[in-house]
Coordinates of C-alpha atoms in Angstrom, one line a residue:
M1208 CA -105.5 40.6 -37.5
K1209 CA -104.5 39.2 -34.1
I1210 CA -106.7 36.1 -34.7
L1211 CA -105.0 35.6 -38.1
V1212 CA -101.5 35.9 -36.6
L1213 CA -102.5 33.4 -33.9
L1214 CA -103.8 31.0 -36.5
L1215 CA -100.6 31.3 -38.5
L1216 CA -98.5 30.6 -35.5
L1217 CA -100.6 27.6 -34.5
M1218 CA -100.4 26.3 -38.1
S1219 CA -96.6 26.8 -38.2
A1220 CA -96.2 25.1 -34.8
Y1221 CA -98.3 22.1 -36.0
A1222 CA -96.3 21.9 -39.3
A1223 CA -93.0 21.9 -37.4
Q1224 CA -94.3 19.2 -35.1
A1225 CA -95.6 17.1 -38.0
Q1226 CA -92.1 17.3 -39.6
Q1227 CA -90.6 15.5 -36.7
I1228 CA -91.4 12.1 -38.3
G1229 CA -90.5 11.2 -41.9
M1230 CA -92.4 9.5 -44.7
P1231 CA -93.2 5.8 -44.0
V1232 CA -91.3 3.0 -45.6
R1233 CA -92.9 -0.4 -46.4
V1234 CA -91.1 -3.3 -44.6
S1235 CA -93.3 -6.1 -45.7
E1236 CA -94.3 -7.0 -49.3
A1237 CA -97.3 -5.0 -50.6
G1238 CA -100.7 -6.6 -50.7
G1239 CA -100.1 -9.1 -47.9
N1240 CA -101.6 -9.8 -44.6
A1241 CA -98.7 -8.8 -42.3
T1242 CA -99.4 -8.4 -38.6
S1243 CA -97.7 -8.1 -35.2
P1244 CA -94.3 -6.5 -36.0
C1245 CA -91.1 -6.8 -34.0
I1246 CA -88.4 -4.2 -34.9
R1247 CA -84.8 -4.4 -33.7
V1248 CA -81.8 -2.2 -34.5
M1249 CA -78.3 -3.7 -34.7
P1250 CA -75.1 -2.1 -33.3
N1251 CA -74.0 -1.5 -36.9
G1252 CA -77.2 0.4 -37.7
N1253 CA -78.9 -2.4 -39.7
V1254 CA -82.6 -2.8 -39.0
Y1255 CA -84.3 -6.2 -38.6
A1256 CA -88.0 -6.9 -38.5
T1257 CA -90.2 -10.0 -38.0
W1258 CA -93.9 -10.4 -38.4
F1259 CA -96.7 -12.9 -38.9
S1260 CA -98.2 -13.3 -42.3
G1261 CA -101.8 -14.0 -41.3
T1262 CA -101.8 -17.3 -39.5
V1263 CA -99.5 -19.1 -42.0
S1264 CA -95.9 -18.0 -41.7
I1265 CA -93.3 -15.9 -39.9
H1266 CA -91.4 -13.4 -42.1
F1267 CA -88.0 -11.7 -41.6
A1268 CA -86.7 -8.6 -43.4
R1269 CA -83.4 -6.7 -43.2
S1270 CA -82.4 -3.1 -44.0
T1271 CA -78.7 -2.3 -44.4
D1272 CA -79.3 1.5 -44.8
G1273 CA -80.8 2.4 -41.4
G1274 CA -84.4 1.6 -42.4
Q1275 CA -84.6 3.5 -45.6
T1276 CA -85.2 0.4 -47.7
F1277 CA -85.7 -3.3 -46.9
A1278 CA -84.7 -6.4 -48.9
P1279 CA -87.4 -8.9 -49.8
S1280 CA -88.4 -10.9 -46.7
T1281 CA -87.5 -14.5 -46.1
I1282 CA -89.7 -17.1 -44.3
A1283 CA -88.4 -18.1 -40.9
S1284 CA -91.2 -20.7 -40.2
T1285 CA -94.4 -21.9 -41.9
A1286 CA -97.3 -23.6 -40.2
V1287 CA -95.5 -25.8 -37.7
T1288 CA -98.7 -27.6 -36.8
S1289 CA -102.0 -28.0 -38.6
N1290 CA -103.6 -25.5 -36.3
S1291 CA -103.5 -21.7 -36.8
Y1292 CA -102.2 -19.3 -34.2
D1293 CA -103.7 -16.0 -33.0
A1294 CA -101.4 -13.3 -34.3
M1295 CA -103.2 -10.3 -32.7
F1296 CA -103.4 -8.7 -29.2
Q1297 CA -99.7 -8.0 -29.0
R1298 CA -98.6 -11.5 -29.9
S1299 CA -95.6 -11.3 -32.2
P1300 CA -92.6 -13.4 -33.3
E1301 CA -90.0 -11.8 -31.0
F1302 CA -86.3 -12.1 -31.6
A1303 CA -82.9 -11.3 -30.2
V1304 CA -79.5 -11.1 -31.9
D1305 CA -76.3 -12.5 -30.4
T1306 CA -72.8 -11.1 -30.6
K1307 CA -72.0 -13.2 -33.7
G1308 CA -75.1 -12.0 -35.6
G1309 CA -77.2 -15.1 -35.0
I1310 CA -80.9 -14.3 -35.0
H1311 CA -83.1 -16.1 -32.4
V1312 CA -86.9 -16.1 -32.8
V1313 CA -89.6 -17.4 -30.4
W1314 CA -93.4 -17.4 -30.6
T1315 CA -96.3 -19.5 -29.5
E1316 CA -98.4 -21.7 -31.8
D1317 CA -101.5 -23.8 -31.3
R1318 CA -100.7 -27.5 -30.9
I1319 CA -104.2 -29.0 -30.2
N1320 CA -107.4 -28.0 -28.4
S1321 CA -106.1 -24.4 -28.0
Q1322 CA -103.0 -25.5 -26.3
N1323 CA -99.8 -23.7 -27.4
D1324 CA -96.1 -24.5 -27.3
V1325 CA -93.2 -22.0 -27.3
W1326 CA -91.4 -22.6 -30.6
Y1327 CA -87.9 -21.5 -31.6
V1328 CA -85.9 -21.0 -34.8
R1329 CA -82.6 -19.3 -35.6
S1330 CA -80.5 -18.0 -38.5
N1331 CA -76.8 -17.8 -38.6
N1332 CA -76.6 -16.0 -42.0
N1333 CA -78.5 -12.7 -41.6
G1334 CA -81.9 -14.4 -42.1
K1335 CA -81.2 -16.1 -45.4
T1336 CA -81.9 -19.6 -44.1
W1337 CA -83.4 -20.8 -40.9
T1338 CA -83.2 -23.9 -38.7
K1339 CA -86.2 -26.3 -38.4
P1340 CA -88.7 -25.0 -35.8
V1341 CA -88.5 -26.9 -32.4
S1342 CA -90.6 -26.7 -29.3
I1343 CA -88.4 -25.7 -26.4
M1344 CA -90.8 -26.7 -23.7
D1345 CA -90.1 -29.2 -20.9
A1346 CA -89.9 -32.8 -21.9
D1347 CA -93.0 -33.7 -20.0
D1348 CA -95.1 -30.8 -21.5
S1349 CA -95.9 -32.4 -24.9
A1350 CA -99.6 -32.9 -24.2
K1351 CA -100.3 -31.3 -20.8
Y1352 CA -99.8 -27.6 -20.6
S1353 CA -100.4 -24.5 -22.7
Q1354 CA -98.1 -21.5 -23.1
D1355 CA -98.7 -18.0 -24.5
F1356 CA -97.0 -14.7 -25.2
A1357 CA -93.4 -15.8 -25.5
A1358 CA -90.6 -13.1 -25.2
I1359 CA -86.9 -13.4 -25.5
A1360 CA -83.8 -11.5 -24.2
I1361 CA -80.0 -12.1 -24.6
D1362 CA -77.0 -11.0 -22.5
S1363 CA -73.4 -10.2 -23.6
S1364 CA -72.4 -13.8 -23.2
D1365 CA -75.0 -14.9 -25.7
H1366 CA -77.1 -16.6 -23.0
L1367 CA -80.8 -16.7 -24.2
Y1368 CA -83.7 -16.2 -21.8
V1369 CA -87.3 -16.9 -22.8
T1370 CA -90.3 -16.0 -20.7
F1371 CA -93.9 -17.0 -21.3
L1372 CA -97.3 -17.5 -19.6
D1373 CA -98.0 -21.0 -18.5
D1374 CA -101.1 -22.9 -17.2
R1375 CA -99.4 -25.9 -15.5
E1376 CA -100.3 -24.7 -12.0
L1377 CA -103.9 -24.4 -13.1
V1378 CA -103.8 -27.9 -14.5
R1379 CA -102.2 -29.2 -11.3
K1380 CA -104.8 -27.2 -9.3
R1381 CA -102.1 -25.5 -7.4
S1382 CA -103.3 -22.1 -8.4
T1383 CA -106.3 -20.4 -10.0
N1384 CA -104.1 -18.4 -12.3
M1385 CA -101.5 -18.7 -15.0
Q1386 CA -97.9 -18.0 -14.0
L1387 CA -94.9 -16.4 -15.6
L1388 CA -92.2 -19.0 -16.4
M1389 CA -88.7 -18.7 -17.8
L1390 CA -86.2 -21.1 -19.5
K1391 CA -82.8 -20.4 -20.8
S1392 CA -80.1 -21.7 -23.2
M1393 CA -76.4 -21.4 -22.4
D1394 CA -75.3 -22.7 -25.8
G1395 CA -76.9 -20.5 -28.4
G1396 CA -80.2 -22.2 -28.5
N1397 CA -79.0 -25.8 -29.0
T1398 CA -80.3 -27.0 -25.6
W1399 CA -82.7 -25.5 -23.1
S1400 CA -83.1 -25.6 -19.4
K1401 CA -86.1 -26.6 -17.3
S1402 CA -88.6 -23.9 -16.6
F1403 CA -88.2 -21.5 -13.6
K1404 CA -91.2 -19.7 -12.1
A1405 CA -90.6 -15.9 -12.3
S1406 CA -94.0 -14.6 -11.0
N1407 CA -93.3 -14.8 -7.3
M1408 CA -96.2 -12.6 -6.2
P1409 CA -96.3 -10.8 -2.8
G1410 CA -97.9 -13.1 -0.2
G1411 CA -98.1 -15.9 -2.8
K1412 CA -101.4 -14.6 -4.1
G1413 CA -102.6 -14.6 -7.7
G1414 CA -100.5 -14.9 -10.8
T1415 CA -100.5 -13.5 -14.4
C1416 CA -103.3 -12.1 -16.4
E1417 CA -104.2 -14.9 -18.8
C1418 CA -104.1 -13.0 -22.1
C1419 CA -101.8 -10.0 -21.7
K1420 CA -98.4 -9.6 -23.2
Q1421 CA -95.3 -9.8 -20.9
E1422 CA -91.7 -8.7 -21.7
I1423 CA -88.2 -9.6 -20.6
V1424 CA -85.0 -7.6 -20.9
S1425 CA -81.4 -8.5 -19.8
S1426 CA -78.4 -6.4 -18.7
P1427 CA -75.1 -7.4 -20.2
E1428 CA -74.3 -9.3 -17.0
G1429 CA -77.5 -11.4 -17.2
H1430 CA -79.5 -9.4 -14.7
L1431 CA -83.1 -10.1 -15.8
Y1432 CA -86.2 -8.0 -15.6
S1433 CA -89.7 -9.1 -16.7
A1434 CA -92.9 -7.0 -16.6
F1435 CA -96.4 -8.5 -16.7
R1436 CA -100.0 -7.9 -15.9
S1437 CA -101.2 -9.7 -12.8
N1438 CA -104.5 -11.3 -11.9
I1439 CA -105.2 -11.2 -8.2
N1440 CA -108.9 -11.7 -7.8
N1441 CA -109.5 -9.7 -11.0
I1442 CA -107.2 -6.9 -10.0
R1443 CA -105.1 -6.5 -13.1
D1444 CA -102.1 -4.5 -12.2
I1445 CA -98.5 -4.3 -13.7
Y1446 CA -95.7 -6.1 -11.8
I1447 CA -92.0 -6.4 -12.3
A1448 CA -90.1 -9.6 -11.8
R1449 CA -86.3 -9.4 -11.2
S1450 CA -83.5 -11.9 -11.1
M1451 CA -79.9 -11.1 -10.4
N1452 CA -78.5 -14.6 -11.1
G1453 CA -79.5 -15.3 -14.7
G1454 CA -83.0 -16.5 -13.8
D1455 CA -82.0 -19.3 -11.4
S1456 CA -84.1 -17.5 -8.7
W1457 CA -86.5 -14.5 -8.8
D1458 CA -87.2 -11.8 -6.2
T1459 CA -90.7 -11.1 -5.0
A1460 CA -92.4 -9.2 -7.7
I1461 CA -92.6 -5.4 -7.4
K1462 CA -95.8 -3.6 -8.1
A1463 CA -95.3 -1.0 -10.8
Q1464 CA -98.9 0.2 -11.0
L1465 CA -99.7 2.4 -8.0
G1466 CA -103.4 2.4 -8.4
D1467 CA -105.5 -0.9 -8.6
W1468 CA -107.4 -1.7 -11.8
T1469 CA -110.2 -4.1 -10.9
I1470 CA -111.8 -5.6 -14.0
N1471 CA -113.7 -8.9 -14.4
A1472 CA -112.2 -9.6 -17.8
C1473 CA -108.9 -9.8 -19.5
P1474 CA -107.7 -6.4 -20.8
T1475 CA -105.5 -7.9 -23.5
T1476 CA -102.8 -5.3 -23.1
G1477 CA -99.4 -5.6 -21.5
P1478 CA -96.4 -3.4 -20.6
N1479 CA -93.4 -2.3 -22.7
I1480 CA -90.0 -2.1 -20.9
L1481 CA -86.4 -1.1 -21.5
L1482 CA -83.1 -0.9 -19.5
D1483 CA -80.9 2.1 -19.7
A1484 CA -77.1 2.1 -19.4
K1485 CA -77.3 2.4 -15.6
E1486 CA -79.7 -0.6 -15.4
N1487 CA -82.7 1.5 -14.5
L1488 CA -85.9 -0.1 -15.8
H1489 CA -88.3 2.1 -17.7
L1490 CA -92.0 1.0 -18.2
V1491 CA -95.1 2.1 -20.1
W1492 CA -98.5 0.4 -20.0
K1493 CA -102.2 1.3 -20.0
D1494 CA -104.9 0.9 -17.4
A1495 CA -108.3 2.4 -16.5
R1496 CA -107.9 2.8 -12.7
D1497 CA -109.7 6.2 -12.4
A1498 CA -113.4 6.6 -11.7
S1499 CA -114.2 7.5 -15.3
K1500 CA -112.7 4.2 -16.5
R1501 CA -110.6 6.0 -19.1
S1502 CA -107.8 4.0 -20.6
I1503 CA -104.7 6.0 -19.8
A1504 CA -101.1 5.2 -20.8
Y1505 CA -98.6 5.6 -18.0
Y1506 CA -94.8 5.8 -17.5
T1507 CA -92.7 4.9 -14.5
L1508 CA -89.1 4.1 -13.5
L1509 CA -87.6 1.4 -11.3
L1510 CA -84.1 2.4 -10.2
K1511 CA -81.4 -0.3 -10.1
N1512 CA -81.6 -2.2 -6.7
A1513 CA -84.7 -0.2 -5.7
S1514 CA -87.7 -2.0 -4.1
K1515 CA -90.3 0.4 -5.3
V1516 CA -91.0 2.5 -8.4
L1517 CA -91.1 6.2 -8.8
P1518 CA -94.5 7.9 -9.4
N1519 CA -96.8 6.7 -12.2
I1520 CA -97.0 9.6 -14.8
P1521 CA -99.9 9.8 -17.3
I1522 CA -98.5 10.2 -20.8
S1523 CA -101.8 10.2 -22.8
R1524 CA -104.5 12.8 -22.8
K1525 CA -107.5 12.0 -20.6
T1526 CA -109.7 12.9 -23.5
N1527 CA -108.2 9.9 -25.4
Q1528 CA -110.2 7.3 -23.6
S1529 CA -108.7 4.3 -25.5
A1530 CA -105.0 4.7 -25.3
N1531 CA -103.6 1.2 -25.7
W1532 CA -100.5 -0.9 -26.3
P1533 CA -97.8 1.8 -25.7
S1534 CA -94.2 1.5 -26.7
L1535 CA -91.1 3.4 -25.4
S1536 CA -87.6 4.4 -26.4
L1537 CA -84.9 6.4 -24.7
G1538 CA -82.5 8.7 -26.5
K1539 CA -78.8 9.2 -25.8
D1540 CA -79.4 12.5 -24.0
G1541 CA -82.3 11.2 -22.0
V1542 CA -85.2 12.3 -24.2
L1543 CA -88.1 9.7 -23.8
L1544 CA -90.4 9.0 -26.8
A1545 CA -93.6 7.0 -26.3
A1546 CA -96.1 5.9 -28.9
Y1547 CA -99.5 4.2 -28.5
Q1548 CA -102.8 3.8 -30.4
I1549 CA -106.1 5.4 -29.8
G1550 CA -109.6 4.5 -31.1
S1551 CA -111.2 1.1 -31.5
G1552 CA -112.1 -1.4 -34.1
G1553 CA -110.8 -0.6 -37.6
G1554 CA -110.3 3.1 -37.0
Q1555 CA -107.3 3.3 -34.8
Q1556 CA -104.5 5.9 -34.9
I1557 CA -100.9 5.8 -33.6
R1558 CA -99.8 8.9 -31.7
Y1559 CA -96.6 9.9 -30.0
T1560 CA -95.5 12.0 -27.1
I1561 CA -92.1 13.3 -25.9
S1562 CA -90.6 13.9 -22.5
R1563 CA -87.6 16.2 -22.2
D1564 CA -87.2 16.1 -18.5
G1565 CA -86.8 12.4 -17.8
G1566 CA -90.5 11.4 -17.7
S1567 CA -91.9 14.0 -15.4
T1568 CA -93.9 15.8 -18.1
W1569 CA -94.9 14.8 -21.6
S1570 CA -95.9 16.8 -24.7
L1571 CA -99.3 16.9 -26.2
D1572 CA -99.6 13.7 -28.3
T1573 CA -99.4 14.0 -32.0
A1574 CA -100.5 11.7 -34.9
I1575 CA -97.7 10.1 -36.8
N1576 CA -99.3 11.1 -40.1
S1577 CA -102.6 12.2 -41.6
S1578 CA -103.5 8.8 -43.0
M1579 CA -107.0 7.4 -42.4
D1580 CA -105.6 3.8 -42.4
D1581 CA -106.0 1.7 -39.3
Q1582 CA -102.7 1.8 -37.4
Q1583 CA -101.8 -0.6 -34.6
L1584 CA -99.1 -2.2 -32.5
A1585 CA -96.4 0.5 -32.4
D1586 CA -92.8 -0.6 -31.8
L1587 CA -90.2 2.1 -31.1
E1588 CA -86.4 1.6 -31.4
L1589 CA -83.2 3.7 -31.3
T1590 CA -80.4 3.6 -33.8
P1591 CA -76.7 3.8 -32.9
N1592 CA -76.5 7.4 -34.2
G1593 CA -79.4 8.4 -31.9
K1594 CA -82.3 8.4 -34.4
F1595 CA -85.7 7.0 -33.3
L1596 CA -87.5 4.5 -35.5
L1597 CA -91.2 3.6 -35.3
G1598 CA -92.7 0.5 -36.8
W1599 CA -96.4 -0.4 -36.9
M1600 CA -99.1 -2.5 -38.6
N1601 CA -100.9 -0.5 -41.2
S1602 CA -104.3 -1.6 -42.6
P1603 CA -105.7 0.4 -45.5
S1604 CA -109.4 0.6 -46.0
A1605 CA -109.0 -1.4 -49.2
G1606 CA -108.0 -4.5 -47.2
G1607 CA -104.9 -6.3 -46.1
S1608 CA -102.2 -5.1 -43.8
D1609 CA -98.6 -4.0 -44.1
I1610 CA -95.6 -3.4 -41.7
M1611 CA -94.5 0.2 -42.0
L1612 CA -91.5 2.1 -40.6
S1613 CA -90.8 5.8 -40.2
A1614 CA -87.8 7.6 -38.8
F1615 CA -88.0 10.7 -36.6
T1616 CA -86.1 13.4 -38.3
S1617 CA -85.7 15.7 -35.3
L1618 CA -86.7 15.9 -31.7
P1619 CA -86.1 18.5 -29.0
S1620 CA -83.1 18.1 -26.7
S1621 CA -83.4 17.1 -23.1
V1622 CA -83.2 19.4 -20.1
A1623 CA -81.4 18.6 -16.9
P1624 CA -83.1 18.8 -13.5
M1625 CA -83.3 21.9 -11.5
P1626 CA -81.3 22.0 -8.3
A1627 CA -83.1 21.0 -5.1
Q1628 CA -84.4 23.9 -3.0
I1629 CA -83.6 23.6 0.7
L1630 CA -86.5 23.7 3.2
A1631 CA -84.5 23.0 6.4
P1632 CA -82.3 23.6 8.2
D1633 CA -81.7 27.4 8.1
S1634 CA -78.1 27.9 7.1
V1635 CA -77.9 31.4 8.6
A1636 CA -78.6 30.9 12.3
S1637 CA -76.7 28.5 14.6
Q1638 CA -78.9 25.7 15.9
K1639 CA -78.8 23.4 18.9
T1640 CA -79.8 20.3 16.8
V1641 CA -80.4 19.3 13.2
T1642 CA -82.4 16.1 12.8
A1643 CA -82.9 16.1 9.1
L1644 CA -82.2 17.7 5.8
R1645 CA -85.3 18.6 3.8
W1646 CA -85.6 19.9 0.3
T1647 CA -87.9 20.1 -2.7
S1648 CA -87.6 20.1 -6.5
P1649 CA -90.6 21.9 -7.9
G1650 CA -92.4 20.4 -10.9
K1651 CA -90.4 17.1 -10.9
S1652 CA -91.9 13.7 -10.2
I1653 CA -89.4 11.3 -11.8
V1654 CA -86.4 12.5 -9.8
W1655 CA -84.2 10.9 -7.2
Y1656 CA -81.5 12.1 -4.9
D1657 CA -78.3 11.3 -3.0
A1658 CA -76.7 13.4 -0.3
T1659 CA -73.4 13.8 1.6
L1660 CA -72.5 15.6 4.8
T1661 CA -69.1 16.6 5.9
G1662 CA -67.8 18.3 9.1
P1663 CA -67.1 17.0 12.6
M1664 CA -69.1 14.0 11.4
T1665 CA -69.1 12.8 7.8
M1666 CA -71.7 10.5 6.2
N1667 CA -73.4 9.7 2.9
S1668 CA -76.9 8.6 2.1
A1669 CA -76.7 4.8 1.9
L1670 CA -79.1 4.5 -1.1
A1671 CA -80.6 6.8 -3.7
L1672 CA -83.3 8.7 -1.9
L1673 CA -86.8 8.4 -3.4
D1674 CA -88.1 11.2 -1.2
T1675 CA -86.9 14.7 -0.1
T1676 CA -86.0 14.1 3.5
W1677 CA -82.7 12.7 4.9
Q1678 CA -83.0 11.8 8.6
L1679 CA -79.7 12.4 10.5
P1680 CA -78.3 11.1 13.7
M1681 CA -77.4 13.3 16.7
L1682 CA -74.7 15.5 15.4
A1683 CA -71.8 16.9 17.4
N1684 CA -71.2 20.7 17.5
G1685 CA -69.5 22.3 14.6
V1686 CA -70.0 23.5 11.0
Y1687 CA -71.4 21.1 8.5
N1688 CA -71.4 21.2 4.7
Y1689 CA -73.9 19.2 2.7
T1690 CA -74.3 18.3 -1.0
I1691 CA -77.7 17.2 -2.4
T1692 CA -77.6 15.9 -6.0
S1693 CA -80.9 15.7 -8.0
H1694 CA -80.9 13.0 -10.7
T1695 CA -83.0 12.3 -13.7
V1696 CA -82.2 10.3 -16.8
T1697 CA -81.3 13.6 -18.5
G1698 CA -78.6 14.6 -16.0
Q1699 CA -78.1 15.9 -12.5
A1700 CA -77.9 19.2 -10.6
T1701 CA -76.1 19.9 -7.3
T1702 CA -77.2 22.0 -4.3
L1703 CA -74.6 23.0 -1.7
G1704 CA -75.1 24.4 1.7
H1705 CA -74.0 24.5 5.3
F1706 CA -75.3 24.8 8.9
T1707 CA -73.8 25.3 12.3
I1708 CA -74.7 23.3 15.4
A1709 CA -73.8 25.3 18.5
S1710 CA -75.3 24.1 21.7
A1711 CA -75.6 26.1 24.9
S1712 CA -72.8 24.1 26.5
V1713 CA -70.2 25.7 24.3
A1714 CA -70.2 28.8 26.5
S1715 CA -68.9 26.7 29.5
N1716 CA -66.0 25.4 27.4
A1717 CA -67.1 21.8 27.8
I1718 CA -69.6 19.7 25.8
D1719 CA -69.7 17.1 28.6
R1720 CA -67.4 16.0 31.4
S1721 CA -65.0 14.0 29.2
F1722 CA -62.7 17.0 28.5
E1723 CA -62.3 20.8 29.0
L1724 CA -60.8 23.3 26.7
Y1725 CA -59.3 26.7 27.6
P1726 CA -58.7 29.5 27.1
N1727 CA -61.7 30.2 24.9
P1728 CA -61.3 32.5 22.9
V1729 CA -57.6 31.7 22.4
S1730 CA -55.3 34.4 21.2
T1731 CA -53.1 33.9 18.2
G1732 CA -50.4 35.7 20.1
S1733 CA -50.2 33.0 22.8
G1734 CA -50.9 30.1 20.4
R1735 CA -51.5 27.7 23.3
L1736 CA -54.7 25.7 23.7
H1737 CA -55.0 23.6 26.9
L1738 CA -57.0 20.4 27.1
K1739 CA -57.9 18.6 30.3
F1740 CA -59.3 15.1 30.4
E1741 CA -60.9 12.9 33.1
D1742 CA -58.5 10.1 32.4
A1743 CA -55.0 9.5 31.0
D1744 CA -56.0 7.3 28.1
A1745 CA -54.9 8.0 24.6
H1746 CA -57.0 10.7 22.8
D1747 CA -57.2 11.6 19.2
V1748 CA -57.7 15.3 18.7
T1749 CA -59.0 16.8 15.5
I1750 CA -59.7 20.5 14.9
F1751 CA -62.0 21.6 12.0
D1752 CA -62.4 25.0 10.6
A1753 CA -65.7 26.7 9.8
L1754 CA -66.0 24.9 6.5
G1755 CA -65.5 21.5 8.0
R1756 CA -61.9 21.1 6.8
T1757 CA -59.3 19.5 9.0
A1758 CA -57.0 22.2 10.4
L1759 CA -55.0 20.3 13.0
K1760 CA -54.6 16.7 14.2
A1761 CA -52.8 15.4 17.3
R1762 CA -52.7 12.3 19.5
V1763 CA -52.2 12.8 23.3
G1764 CA -52.1 10.4 26.2
E1765 CA -52.1 12.4 29.4
S1766 CA -54.8 13.9 31.6
S1767 CA -53.7 17.4 30.6
S1768 CA -52.1 18.5 27.3
E1769 CA -51.2 21.6 25.4
L1770 CA -51.6 22.2 21.7
N1771 CA -49.8 24.7 19.6
V1772 CA -52.5 26.5 17.5
R1773 CA -50.4 29.3 16.1
S1774 CA -51.0 28.1 12.6
L1775 CA -54.8 28.7 13.0
R1776 CA -56.2 31.9 11.5
P1777 CA -58.8 33.9 13.4
G1778 CA -62.3 32.3 13.2
L1779 CA -64.6 29.6 14.6
Y1780 CA -63.2 26.1 15.1
T1781 CA -64.5 22.8 16.4
C1782 CA -62.3 20.5 18.5
R1783 CA -63.3 16.8 18.4
I1784 CA -61.9 14.4 20.9
Q1785 CA -62.1 10.6 20.3
S1786 CA -61.1 7.9 22.8
G1787 CA -62.1 4.4 21.8
L1788 CA -65.8 4.5 20.8
K1789 CA -66.4 7.7 22.6
T1790 CA -66.5 11.0 20.7
S1791 CA -67.0 14.5 22.2
S1792 CA -66.8 17.9 20.5
T1793 CA -66.9 21.6 21.4
N1794 CA -66.4 24.9 19.6
F1795 CA -63.8 27.5 20.3
V1796 CA -62.7 30.8 18.8
V1797 CA -59.3 32.0 17.7
R1798 CA -58.9 35.8 17.7

């Protein structure tokens, strides 16, 4: 009976999980040869899609009901040259939509002898008609260099940015690798700039993997981020390129993959990236860095202005040894949804996994449906009302291929991080020195911190802390209060605490020879606290209570002064004296 109950529970749990994603909707026309989908959701909830029809044309389709139905597709471009283009291995006709509704599509297409150009078309009437395709490459590029894997982004000023892989440094014998280049249009695609190199590798070594997809995203202000797979003597790791000035210059690339993948071949798989509202960059990709050579899908996060990523978190099961081409989306409450394909050849299946805690842990992956069709090239998007959409290429056993779309009907809500747990210092006992705050946040990997300290000395962490130690300078005597805030994309949690620094010199009523304080303790009845200085310079006097709050302030300019402390309640206080750049402190008691 127990076994039966357990089976029923497992079956009901599986059924509940299976119901998270709705029935698929056909985006492309039935019976075609549709490949390489690119799905985008507009601010008004309309859903746009582009794809290749074999090696002949680029199609565009639009849904005005949130992806429930799609109008018949239009053709954005047909066979620009007499040569076909390879529409597989993550190559797709990518597009961006400007603030006026203009649709801008880029792709690469064979010109001659396996040399490609980046081509561009646009539509200003919701995809009904399209401009004539034009190559947007440099003027001197017509017969010299080859491009591949074009990607496009747009900012809030409708500036267009296109990145691509380029072999001109190979042809010029300045490098043994292809490089990531970018060009931009400041006038809605009418004219294009010269190319800028974006793959500034550390130490100037290597370049991009020659046949792996790259991606670019833009913040509203035109801060650009591109992710690509490198090739450094056959080490094929994921790097991030970043430009804070619209692509005019690029920082040294940041390594996102924290374990090297050495492979003497092209893996033909690249990263997927997105920016959140705080301009943190989220990445997913696959590599086979471990000793078993399993292909594992990973997730990581690069915080805005950070110089290194947070830990790499596996998001696919190690038993799935062929996880590939992952896609990622981020919900409004911080839930992360990732999808990827497993298997090989014509028997691949798309599965999805969920993180509720900002990427630290991920659910057991689940098939999107029970179909035996070949499923590839997942593309996840988020609608304005917070619904996740998943598009993919679906190939039935009968032949052909279609672009399909499903909506996730429900997902679990996110969970905020747990408060940090203090390891040191001990807040109970008084201490002579405190050199650092140390804490831990159990079970969390994708978490970052900031901290503040108030008391006789006040300070803040200069940057978001990527570890759990905050080194402190030498602190004056007194009571200090600290706040440590743990952050994930799902929210934040605060830890409060305090400690007291009381050196042995307090008993002699002087922290050093700069001033003396007496009597100590001072009686509330007399209410007189005497200060004696070595000089007659001006001195700023501040008295703090046990919680670090300012209780009294005065300015004196004589070698001996008297303060009225009748307003102070009984308790422990800190007196801080500042003269010029010199600061001294000592504790005293009111009783």
